[in-house]
Short mmCIF file of C-alpha atoms in Angstrom, two decimals:
data_model
loop_
_atom_site.label_atom_id
_atom_site.label_comp_id
_atom_site.label_asym_id
_atom_site.label_seq_id
_atom_site.Cartn_x
_atom_site.Cartn_y
_atom_site.Cartn_z
CA UNK B 1 -38.36 112.27 84.75
CA UNK B 2 -37.97 115.54 82.89
CA UNK B 3 -37.31 115.45 79.15
CA UNK B 4 -35.39 118.34 77.62
CA UNK B 5 -35.28 118.69 73.85
CA UNK B 6 -32.11 120.21 72.41
CA UNK B 7 -32.71 122.14 69.15
CA UNK B 8 -30.99 120.93 66.00
CA UNK B 9 -29.35 124.32 65.43
CA UNK B 10 -27.09 125.76 68.11
CA UNK B 11 -26.98 122.43 69.98
CA UNK B 12 -23.62 123.28 71.55
CA UNK B 13 -24.80 126.29 73.56
CA UNK B 14 -28.30 124.93 74.10
CA UNK B 15 -27.06 121.73 75.72
CA UNK B 16 -24.45 123.58 77.78
CA UNK B 17 -27.02 126.03 79.21
CA UNK B 18 -29.54 123.25 79.90
CA UNK B 19 -26.95 121.00 81.56
CA UNK B 20 -25.68 123.77 83.85
CA UNK B 21 -29.25 124.64 84.87
CA UNK B 22 -30.10 120.99 85.57
CA UNK B 23 -26.93 120.59 87.59
CA UNK B 24 -27.71 123.71 89.62
CA UNK B 25 -31.19 122.31 90.27
CA UNK B 26 -29.65 119.16 91.72
CA UNK B 27 -31.03 116.85 89.05
CA UNK B 28 -29.27 113.49 88.87
CA UNK B 29 -28.83 111.71 85.50
CA UNK B 30 -31.84 109.49 86.27
CA UNK B 31 -34.00 112.58 86.88
CA UNK B 32 -33.57 114.09 83.43
CA UNK B 33 -33.15 112.93 79.86
CA UNK B 34 -32.05 114.95 76.87
CA UNK B 35 -33.38 114.47 73.38
CA UNK B 36 -32.58 115.74 69.93
CA UNK B 37 -35.36 117.69 68.25
CA UNK B 38 -34.91 115.44 65.22
CA UNK B 39 -35.64 112.19 67.10
CA UNK B 40 -38.52 113.23 69.34
CA UNK B 41 -41.80 111.38 69.21
CA UNK B 42 -44.98 112.99 67.94
CA UNK B 43 -46.37 113.47 71.44
CA UNK B 44 -43.12 114.26 73.27
CA UNK B 45 -43.51 117.13 75.68
CA UNK B 46 -40.71 119.63 75.19
CA UNK B 47 -39.75 120.80 78.68
CA UNK B 48 -37.40 123.72 79.04
CA UNK B 49 -34.54 123.40 81.55
CA UNK B 50 -35.19 124.84 85.01
CA UNK B 51 -34.42 128.54 85.26
CA UNK B 52 -31.86 128.54 88.03
CA UNK B 53 -28.72 130.59 88.51
CA UNK B 54 -25.84 128.23 87.66
CA UNK B 55 -23.19 130.61 88.99
CA UNK B 56 -20.42 128.77 90.78
CA UNK B 57 -20.60 125.54 88.77
CA UNK B 58 -17.26 125.00 87.10
CA UNK B 59 -15.92 122.39 84.72
CA UNK B 60 -12.48 121.81 83.28
CA UNK B 61 -11.43 123.35 79.98
CA UNK B 62 -10.68 119.88 78.67
CA UNK B 63 -14.30 118.80 79.27
CA UNK B 64 -15.62 121.92 77.55
CA UNK B 65 -13.47 121.10 74.52
CA UNK B 66 -14.66 117.48 74.60
CA UNK B 67 -18.34 118.45 74.90
CA UNK B 68 -18.10 120.96 72.02
CA UNK B 69 -17.26 118.04 69.77
CA UNK B 70 -19.44 115.27 71.24
CA UNK B 71 -22.66 117.33 70.97
CA UNK B 72 -22.35 117.04 67.18
CA UNK B 73 -22.17 113.24 67.22
CA UNK B 74 -25.11 111.37 65.69
CA UNK B 75 -25.61 109.09 68.71
CA UNK B 76 -29.02 109.92 70.23
CA UNK B 77 -27.63 109.29 73.74
CA UNK B 78 -24.77 111.80 73.42
CA UNK B 79 -26.40 114.48 75.60
CA UNK B 80 -27.27 112.01 78.35
CA UNK B 81 -23.73 110.63 78.38
CA UNK B 82 -22.28 114.11 78.62
CA UNK B 83 -24.62 115.01 81.48
CA UNK B 84 -23.78 111.78 83.32
CA UNK B 85 -20.09 112.65 83.02
CA UNK B 86 -20.72 116.25 84.12
CA UNK B 87 -22.69 115.08 87.17
CA UNK B 88 -19.95 112.61 88.18
CA UNK B 89 -17.19 115.16 87.57
CA UNK B 90 -18.57 117.41 90.32
CA UNK B 91 -17.51 114.71 92.80
CA UNK B 92 -14.76 112.89 90.92
CA UNK B 93 -12.44 115.78 90.17
CA UNK B 94 -9.89 113.68 88.27
CA UNK B 95 -12.45 111.83 86.18
CA UNK B 96 -11.30 113.57 83.00
CA UNK B 97 -7.82 112.04 83.43
CA UNK B 98 -9.13 108.50 83.97
CA UNK B 99 -8.67 107.07 80.50
CA UNK B 100 -9.65 103.61 81.73
CA UNK B 101 -13.16 104.73 82.71
CA UNK B 102 -15.69 103.30 80.19
CA UNK B 103 -17.66 106.57 80.02
CA UNK B 104 -14.52 108.60 79.38
CA UNK B 105 -13.44 106.15 76.69
CA UNK B 106 -16.82 106.28 74.95
CA UNK B 107 -16.83 110.10 74.94
CA UNK B 108 -13.26 110.22 73.63
CA UNK B 109 -14.20 107.81 70.85
CA UNK B 110 -17.19 109.98 69.94
CA UNK B 111 -14.94 113.05 69.92
CA UNK B 112 -12.53 111.32 67.54
CA UNK B 113 -15.38 110.27 65.27
CA UNK B 114 -16.63 113.87 65.04
CA UNK B 115 -13.14 115.19 64.31
CA UNK B 116 -12.72 112.53 61.62
CA UNK B 117 -16.06 113.51 60.07
CA UNK B 118 -15.02 117.19 60.07
CA UNK B 119 -11.79 116.23 58.32
CA UNK B 120 -13.73 114.30 55.67
CA UNK B 121 -16.06 117.25 55.14
CA UNK B 122 -13.14 119.62 54.56
CA UNK B 123 -11.57 117.14 52.15
CA UNK B 124 -14.60 115.95 50.16
CA UNK B 125 -17.00 118.86 49.74
CA UNK B 126 -17.09 119.64 46.00
CA UNK B 127 -18.66 122.93 44.93
CA UNK B 128 -20.38 123.44 41.59
CA UNK B 129 -21.18 126.85 40.16
CA UNK B 130 -24.89 127.72 40.17
CA UNK B 131 -24.92 131.44 39.38
CA UNK B 132 -23.75 133.78 36.66
CA UNK B 133 -19.92 133.50 36.49
CA UNK B 134 -19.81 137.19 35.47
CA UNK B 135 -21.58 138.39 38.64
CA UNK B 136 -19.56 140.42 41.21
CA UNK B 137 -19.87 137.51 43.66
CA UNK B 138 -19.99 134.10 42.06
CA UNK B 139 -22.33 131.50 43.59
CA UNK B 140 -21.62 127.83 44.28
CA UNK B 141 -23.39 124.91 45.94
CA UNK B 142 -22.39 121.46 47.18
CA UNK B 143 -24.23 118.37 48.36
CA UNK B 144 -22.60 116.44 51.21
CA UNK B 145 -23.72 113.52 53.40
CA UNK B 146 -21.82 113.66 56.71
CA UNK B 147 -21.83 110.79 59.17
CA UNK B 148 -22.34 113.17 62.08
CA UNK B 149 -23.86 116.64 62.58
CA UNK B 150 -20.68 118.45 61.59
CA UNK B 151 -22.00 121.22 59.32
CA UNK B 152 -22.31 123.88 62.03
CA UNK B 153 -18.90 123.41 63.68
CA UNK B 154 -17.12 123.13 60.31
CA UNK B 155 -18.82 125.91 58.35
CA UNK B 156 -16.43 128.60 59.65
CA UNK B 157 -13.58 126.82 57.86
CA UNK B 158 -15.33 127.29 54.51
CA UNK B 159 -16.35 130.87 55.36
CA UNK B 160 -12.70 131.78 55.93
CA UNK B 161 -11.41 129.94 52.89
CA UNK B 162 -14.11 131.03 50.41
CA UNK B 163 -14.96 134.48 51.74
CA UNK B 164 -15.00 136.07 48.28
CA UNK B 165 -17.92 134.03 46.95
CA UNK B 166 -21.45 133.01 47.92
CA UNK B 167 -21.98 129.35 48.61
CA UNK B 168 -24.15 126.80 50.33
CA UNK B 169 -23.39 123.30 51.60
CA UNK B 170 -26.60 121.29 51.60
CA UNK B 171 -26.89 118.09 53.65
CA UNK B 172 -29.83 115.83 54.54
CA UNK B 173 -30.20 117.82 57.78
CA UNK B 174 -28.51 121.19 58.20
CA UNK B 175 -27.53 123.52 55.36
CA UNK B 176 -24.81 126.17 55.70
CA UNK B 177 -25.48 129.32 53.65
CA UNK B 178 -22.85 132.01 53.09
CA UNK B 179 -24.12 135.14 51.30
CA UNK B 180 -22.54 138.59 51.14
CA UNK B 181 -20.07 137.67 53.85
CA UNK B 182 -22.70 136.45 56.35
CA UNK B 183 -23.05 132.83 57.49
CA UNK B 184 -26.40 131.32 58.46
CA UNK B 185 -27.97 127.89 58.73
CA UNK B 186 -31.23 126.32 57.56
CA UNK B 187 -32.93 122.96 58.13
CA UNK B 188 -34.15 120.28 55.73
CA UNK B 189 -33.57 121.99 52.41
CA UNK B 190 -34.02 119.76 49.35
CA UNK B 191 -31.02 118.36 47.51
CA UNK B 192 -30.07 120.87 44.81
CA UNK B 193 -29.84 120.03 41.13
CA UNK B 194 -26.13 120.42 40.47
CA UNK B 195 -24.67 120.32 36.98
CA UNK B 196 -21.06 119.49 36.16
CA UNK B 197 -19.03 122.60 35.39
CA UNK B 198 -15.98 123.31 33.24
CA UNK B 199 -13.58 123.00 36.13
CA UNK B 200 -14.32 119.34 36.88
CA UNK B 201 -12.52 117.98 33.80
CA UNK B 202 -9.46 120.01 34.72
CA UNK B 203 -9.54 118.78 38.31
CA UNK B 204 -10.01 115.15 37.23
CA UNK B 205 -7.05 115.43 34.84
CA UNK B 206 -4.90 116.80 37.63
CA UNK B 207 -6.02 114.00 39.98
CA UNK B 208 -5.15 111.31 37.43
CA UNK B 209 -1.73 112.83 36.79
CA UNK B 210 -0.72 112.94 40.47
CA UNK B 211 -1.92 109.36 41.06
CA UNK B 212 1.18 107.25 41.79
CA UNK B 213 0.55 103.58 40.86
CA UNK B 214 3.76 102.41 42.52
CA UNK B 215 2.52 103.57 45.92
CA UNK B 216 -1.05 102.33 45.62
CA UNK B 217 -2.46 100.81 48.82
CA UNK B 218 -6.15 100.22 48.28
CA UNK B 219 -7.04 99.68 51.97
CA UNK B 220 -5.27 102.88 52.98
CA UNK B 221 -6.88 104.80 50.12
CA UNK B 222 -10.42 103.65 50.95
CA UNK B 223 -9.80 104.39 54.62
CA UNK B 224 -8.83 107.97 53.82
CA UNK B 225 -11.43 108.33 51.01
CA UNK B 226 -14.35 106.06 52.01
CA UNK B 227 -16.50 104.84 49.13
CA UNK B 228 -19.61 106.48 50.61
CA UNK B 229 -18.24 109.84 49.40
CA UNK B 230 -17.30 108.71 45.88
CA UNK B 231 -20.69 109.38 44.30
CA UNK B 232 -20.27 113.13 44.95
CA UNK B 233 -16.60 113.36 43.89
CA UNK B 234 -16.02 114.02 40.17
CA UNK B 235 -12.56 112.44 40.27
CA UNK B 236 -13.91 109.20 41.83
CA UNK B 237 -15.16 107.98 38.44
CA UNK B 238 -11.52 107.56 37.38
CA UNK B 239 -10.45 105.54 40.44
CA UNK B 240 -11.47 102.03 39.23
CA UNK B 241 -9.55 102.55 35.98
CA UNK B 242 -6.50 103.93 37.85
CA UNK B 243 -6.50 100.90 40.16
CA UNK B 244 -6.85 98.45 37.25
CA UNK B 245 -3.99 100.11 35.34
CA UNK B 246 -1.72 100.48 38.38
CA UNK B 247 0.31 97.23 38.02
CA UNK B 248 1.18 97.90 34.37
CA UNK B 249 2.06 101.54 35.07
CA UNK B 250 4.20 100.54 38.07
CA UNK B 251 6.15 98.04 35.92
CA UNK B 252 6.70 100.73 33.33
CA UNK B 253 8.08 103.03 36.02
CA UNK B 254 10.40 100.27 37.24
CA UNK B 255 11.63 99.62 33.71
CA UNK B 256 12.46 103.30 33.40
CA UNK B 257 14.44 103.32 36.65
CA UNK B 258 17.89 102.79 34.97
CA UNK B 259 17.56 106.20 33.35
CA UNK B 260 17.83 107.75 36.82
CA UNK B 261 21.22 108.74 38.29
CA UNK B 262 23.10 105.60 39.50
CA UNK B 263 22.79 106.27 43.24
CA UNK B 264 19.09 107.07 42.98
CA UNK B 265 18.54 103.98 40.78
CA UNK B 266 20.10 101.74 43.44
CA UNK B 267 17.89 103.22 46.16
CA UNK B 268 14.73 102.80 44.08
CA UNK B 269 15.53 99.13 43.36
CA UNK B 270 16.47 98.46 47.00
CA UNK B 271 13.20 99.99 48.19
CA UNK B 272 11.19 97.95 45.69
CA UNK B 273 12.73 94.64 46.78
CA UNK B 274 13.04 95.32 50.52
CA UNK B 275 10.71 93.23 52.67
CA UNK B 276 8.79 94.80 55.55
CA UNK B 277 10.10 92.40 58.21
CA UNK B 278 12.56 89.56 58.73
CA UNK B 279 11.46 86.64 56.59
CA UNK B 280 14.44 84.39 57.16
CA UNK B 281 14.72 81.56 59.70
CA UNK B 282 13.80 82.62 63.25
CA UNK B 283 17.16 81.52 64.64
CA UNK B 284 18.98 83.82 62.22
CA UNK B 285 17.14 86.99 63.21
CA UNK B 286 19.40 87.83 66.18
CA UNK B 287 22.54 87.72 64.03
CA UNK B 288 20.90 89.80 61.31
CA UNK B 289 19.80 92.39 63.86
CA UNK B 290 23.30 92.60 65.33
CA UNK B 291 24.67 93.31 61.85
CA UNK B 292 22.01 95.92 61.03
CA UNK B 293 23.23 99.14 59.40
CA UNK B 294 19.88 100.57 58.34
CA UNK B 295 20.65 103.81 60.19
CA UNK B 296 23.82 105.36 61.69
CA UNK B 297 22.91 104.67 65.34
CA UNK B 298 24.77 101.35 65.43
CA UNK B 299 28.07 103.24 65.09
CA UNK B 300 27.82 104.96 68.50
CA UNK B 301 26.08 102.22 70.53
CA UNK B 302 27.87 99.54 72.55
CA UNK B 303 25.60 96.84 71.20
CA UNK B 304 22.17 96.22 69.72
CA UNK B 305 19.44 95.70 72.33
CA UNK B 306 16.95 93.21 70.96
CA UNK B 307 13.58 92.39 72.47
CA UNK B 308 13.44 89.88 75.29
CA UNK B 309 10.69 87.47 76.29
CA UNK B 310 8.90 84.29 75.27
CA UNK B 311 8.73 83.49 71.57
CA UNK B 312 4.91 83.62 71.82
CA UNK B 313 3.50 86.17 74.27
CA UNK B 314 -0.01 87.52 74.86
CA UNK B 315 1.33 90.97 75.76
CA UNK B 316 4.15 92.93 74.12
CA UNK B 317 5.40 96.14 75.75
CA UNK B 318 7.26 98.54 73.47
CA UNK B 319 9.44 101.37 74.81
CA UNK B 320 11.33 104.09 72.98
CA UNK B 321 15.00 103.03 72.76
CA UNK B 322 17.69 101.56 75.02
CA UNK B 323 19.10 103.83 77.72
CA UNK B 324 22.62 103.92 79.11
CA UNK B 325 22.22 100.81 81.28
CA UNK B 326 20.32 98.86 78.62
CA UNK B 327 23.10 99.64 76.13
CA UNK B 328 25.69 98.18 78.51
CA UNK B 329 23.67 95.16 79.68
CA UNK B 330 22.03 94.32 76.32
CA UNK B 331 18.49 93.90 77.69
CA UNK B 332 15.50 96.23 77.28
CA UNK B 333 13.96 98.25 80.12
CA UNK B 334 16.36 97.35 82.94
CA UNK B 335 17.34 100.91 83.96
CA UNK B 336 15.48 103.32 86.31
CA UNK B 337 12.47 103.53 83.97
CA UNK B 338 12.41 99.73 83.74
CA UNK B 339 12.28 99.48 87.52
CA UNK B 340 9.17 101.70 87.58
CA UNK B 341 7.65 99.50 84.89
CA UNK B 342 8.43 96.37 86.94
CA UNK B 343 6.68 97.86 90.00
CA UNK B 344 3.60 98.73 87.93
CA UNK B 345 3.53 95.27 86.35
CA UNK B 346 3.74 93.60 89.77
CA UNK B 347 0.70 95.62 90.94
CA UNK B 348 -1.45 94.11 88.17
CA UNK B 349 -0.01 90.60 88.30
CA UNK B 350 2.07 90.73 85.13
CA UNK B 351 5.19 88.59 85.26
CA UNK B 352 8.14 90.10 83.34
CA UNK B 353 9.08 86.59 82.22
CA UNK B 354 5.67 86.18 80.52
CA UNK B 355 5.75 89.52 78.69
CA UNK B 356 7.74 90.36 75.58
CA UNK B 357 9.68 93.59 76.19
CA UNK B 358 11.29 95.56 73.39
CA UNK B 359 11.91 99.05 72.02
CA UNK B 360 10.88 100.88 68.86
CA UNK B 361 14.59 101.66 68.23
CA UNK B 362 17.23 99.04 69.04
CA UNK B 363 20.36 101.21 69.50
CA UNK B 364 21.14 103.83 72.17
CA UNK B 365 21.17 107.36 70.73
CA UNK B 366 23.04 109.81 72.93
CA UNK B 367 25.36 112.76 73.18
CA UNK B 368 28.49 112.96 75.34
CA UNK B 369 28.44 115.53 78.14
CA UNK B 370 31.57 115.29 80.25
CA UNK B 371 31.76 111.67 81.34
CA UNK B 372 28.03 111.09 80.91
CA UNK B 373 26.08 109.78 77.94
CA UNK B 374 22.89 111.84 77.67
CA UNK B 375 19.83 110.36 75.97
CA UNK B 376 18.65 111.94 72.68
CA UNK B 377 15.28 111.27 71.09
CA UNK B 378 15.46 109.24 67.86
CA UNK B 379 14.34 111.07 64.75
CA UNK B 380 11.69 109.96 62.27
CA UNK B 381 14.16 108.32 59.85
CA UNK B 382 15.71 106.28 62.66
CA UNK B 383 12.30 105.17 63.94
CA UNK B 384 11.13 104.16 60.47
CA UNK B 385 14.41 102.35 59.69
CA UNK B 386 14.11 100.29 62.88
CA UNK B 387 10.42 99.56 62.30
CA UNK B 388 11.58 96.60 60.18
CA UNK B 389 12.80 94.86 63.35
CA UNK B 390 9.80 95.81 65.48
CA UNK B 391 7.48 94.45 62.79
CA UNK B 392 9.60 91.29 62.72
CA UNK B 393 9.16 90.86 66.48
CA UNK B 394 5.40 91.38 66.21
CA UNK B 395 5.14 88.87 63.34
CA UNK B 396 7.09 86.28 65.33
CA UNK B 397 5.57 86.86 68.79
CA UNK B 398 1.96 87.37 67.65
CA UNK B 399 0.82 89.26 70.80
CA UNK B 400 -2.86 89.73 71.59
CA UNK B 401 -2.19 93.23 73.02
CA UNK B 402 0.67 95.67 72.43
CA UNK B 403 1.38 98.42 74.97
CA UNK B 404 3.07 101.53 73.56
CA UNK B 405 5.15 103.36 76.17
CA UNK B 406 5.43 106.97 75.06
CA UNK B 407 5.33 108.97 71.84
CA UNK B 408 8.09 107.18 69.93
CA UNK B 409 6.56 103.73 70.44
CA UNK B 410 3.07 105.04 69.64
CA UNK B 411 4.30 106.63 66.40
CA UNK B 412 6.16 103.49 65.33
CA UNK B 413 3.15 101.26 66.01
CA UNK B 414 0.27 103.47 64.79
CA UNK B 415 1.85 106.09 62.52
CA UNK B 416 0.21 108.88 64.57
CA UNK B 417 2.17 111.68 66.29
CA UNK B 418 -0.81 113.04 68.24
CA UNK B 419 0.09 114.01 71.81
CA UNK B 420 0.10 111.10 74.27
CA UNK B 421 -1.94 112.99 76.89
CA UNK B 422 -4.97 112.97 74.61
CA UNK B 423 -4.59 109.28 73.72
CA UNK B 424 -3.34 107.42 76.79
CA UNK B 425 -5.55 104.78 78.30
CA UNK B 426 -7.18 104.03 74.95
CA UNK B 427 -6.79 101.30 72.38
CA UNK B 428 -5.85 102.23 68.83
CA UNK B 429 -5.52 100.08 65.75
CA UNK B 430 -1.90 99.41 64.81
CA UNK B 431 -0.61 99.72 61.28
CA UNK B 432 -1.34 96.04 60.63
CA UNK B 433 -4.58 95.79 62.59
CA UNK B 434 -3.22 94.78 66.00
CA UNK B 435 -4.68 96.50 69.12
CA UNK B 436 -2.27 99.02 70.67
CA UNK B 437 -2.84 100.48 74.14
CA UNK B 438 -1.26 103.93 74.48
CA UNK B 439 0.28 105.03 77.78
CA UNK B 440 3.11 107.12 79.20
CA UNK B 441 6.71 105.94 79.19
CA UNK B 442 7.88 105.14 82.75
CA UNK B 443 10.68 107.69 82.25
CA UNK B 444 7.94 110.34 82.28
CA UNK B 445 7.41 109.56 85.98
CA UNK B 446 11.07 110.28 86.72
CA UNK B 447 10.88 113.68 85.00
CA UNK B 448 7.93 114.96 87.06
CA UNK B 449 8.92 117.71 89.51
CA UNK B 450 7.39 116.52 92.80
CA UNK B 451 6.48 113.25 94.60
CA UNK B 452 2.73 113.93 94.38
CA UNK B 453 2.78 114.22 90.60
CA UNK B 454 4.99 111.14 90.37
CA UNK B 455 2.56 109.17 92.52
CA UNK B 456 -0.38 110.16 90.28
CA UNK B 457 1.56 109.18 87.16
CA UNK B 458 2.45 105.78 88.66
CA UNK B 459 -1.24 105.14 89.35
CA UNK B 460 -2.11 106.00 85.74
CA UNK B 461 0.56 103.61 84.45
CA UNK B 462 -0.81 100.86 86.72
CA UNK B 463 -4.36 101.52 85.46
CA UNK B 464 -3.25 101.26 81.84
CA UNK B 465 -1.30 98.04 82.39
CA UNK B 466 -4.29 96.58 84.23
CA UNK B 467 -6.49 97.46 81.24
CA UNK B 468 -4.04 95.70 78.92
CA UNK B 469 -3.94 92.60 81.12
CA UNK B 470 -7.72 92.33 81.47
CA UNK B 471 -8.24 92.84 77.73
CA UNK B 472 -6.24 89.79 76.69
CA UNK B 473 -9.03 87.20 77.19
CA UNK B 474 -11.56 89.33 75.33
CA UNK B 475 -9.24 90.03 72.39
CA UNK B 476 -8.10 86.40 72.26
CA UNK B 477 -11.68 85.28 71.77
CA UNK B 478 -12.32 87.63 68.83
#
């Protein structure tokens, strides 16, 4: 087996060139292994990739984009996984679209982790001045400890934003250095001695003043600002005190609410006392839903379309909103899109009677065109208003797996509006910790222009539903 060591700097291009050469040489994944220069053994032999013309080897743009992120992951097997995928993709041309494939899922998860680390780096790098503030170009430095190797792919962001100053971002591995408008990288520089500067008190004061105690959610805050970064954030020293004082400050804000204009005061009090889901008796929920006026959609719909299925179900399937036929019949997913869903469910052995079917929005939103009622997408306010009822159904049904059909359902369940094509076939964590499998809405199949594309989309929907069905025993045991 040949071992190829990828350098710590320029890993993106180095791995790409090596992988193309290995592929052109006909090397299978078991014939070659890739290593990171930082994890090689003392006596590892560094073998250069074979020098072979790789002309004619092509890969999809989506894989190139994926690989440009995954190469920066900290997993020592990342290069081998990418090469295994690349080798398979030469024969399995639609592998990139197979979201149910374990290798594709692992690479997508690594890509997300790198993107998340880049986001944290942009948010939590804190510069301190190290040079003469009177110099023509002021100098700054920062110490940062990324989870992954994200300094190189993220440095251009800082070069564009802070082009008028010299700076360096030092990490335990790679350091980005920007001097006189030129960006370069160095390895294993020592942690700099950074002193607090005059701007930190001002920034901390600003942070404390924009902190809203009435909207404090500690889990959400520590998810967005993990504690591992706090030691390098000047404002983090104030967070424990802000959290401890939050209840008293929130009560003071509530006591001051009557000084607001009357309409605004009513809304503030309603929001403060409104529960997040139906907490009355289960048998009274249907009547309460029928009388719902949380948004204007009830005025134009024939009736509310509640979820339908067993009171306790292992799988819940959530669509967007009722269509024309659902609005007339009063049941979810019984129109043309529902028929496609039924066919897909039958392929994987899912019985409609054993699954809880519902929609993110419970009333039919439409516009009149001649004698026809044309579907209109619900807006954000309507989705969030109806989330009360979807959360109520989840709390009552307690599903092991939730399947989100389309963008509206995915947004309601996860809070993310990222495009479905980049997420489908994967599990995400719902707003309250429940596993949510993202897939296309069956109506997407109907909108495709030709039978071949429709057939491919049906297969994808079947794959995703099969993944949901097979995941139930595993998730039930956790």
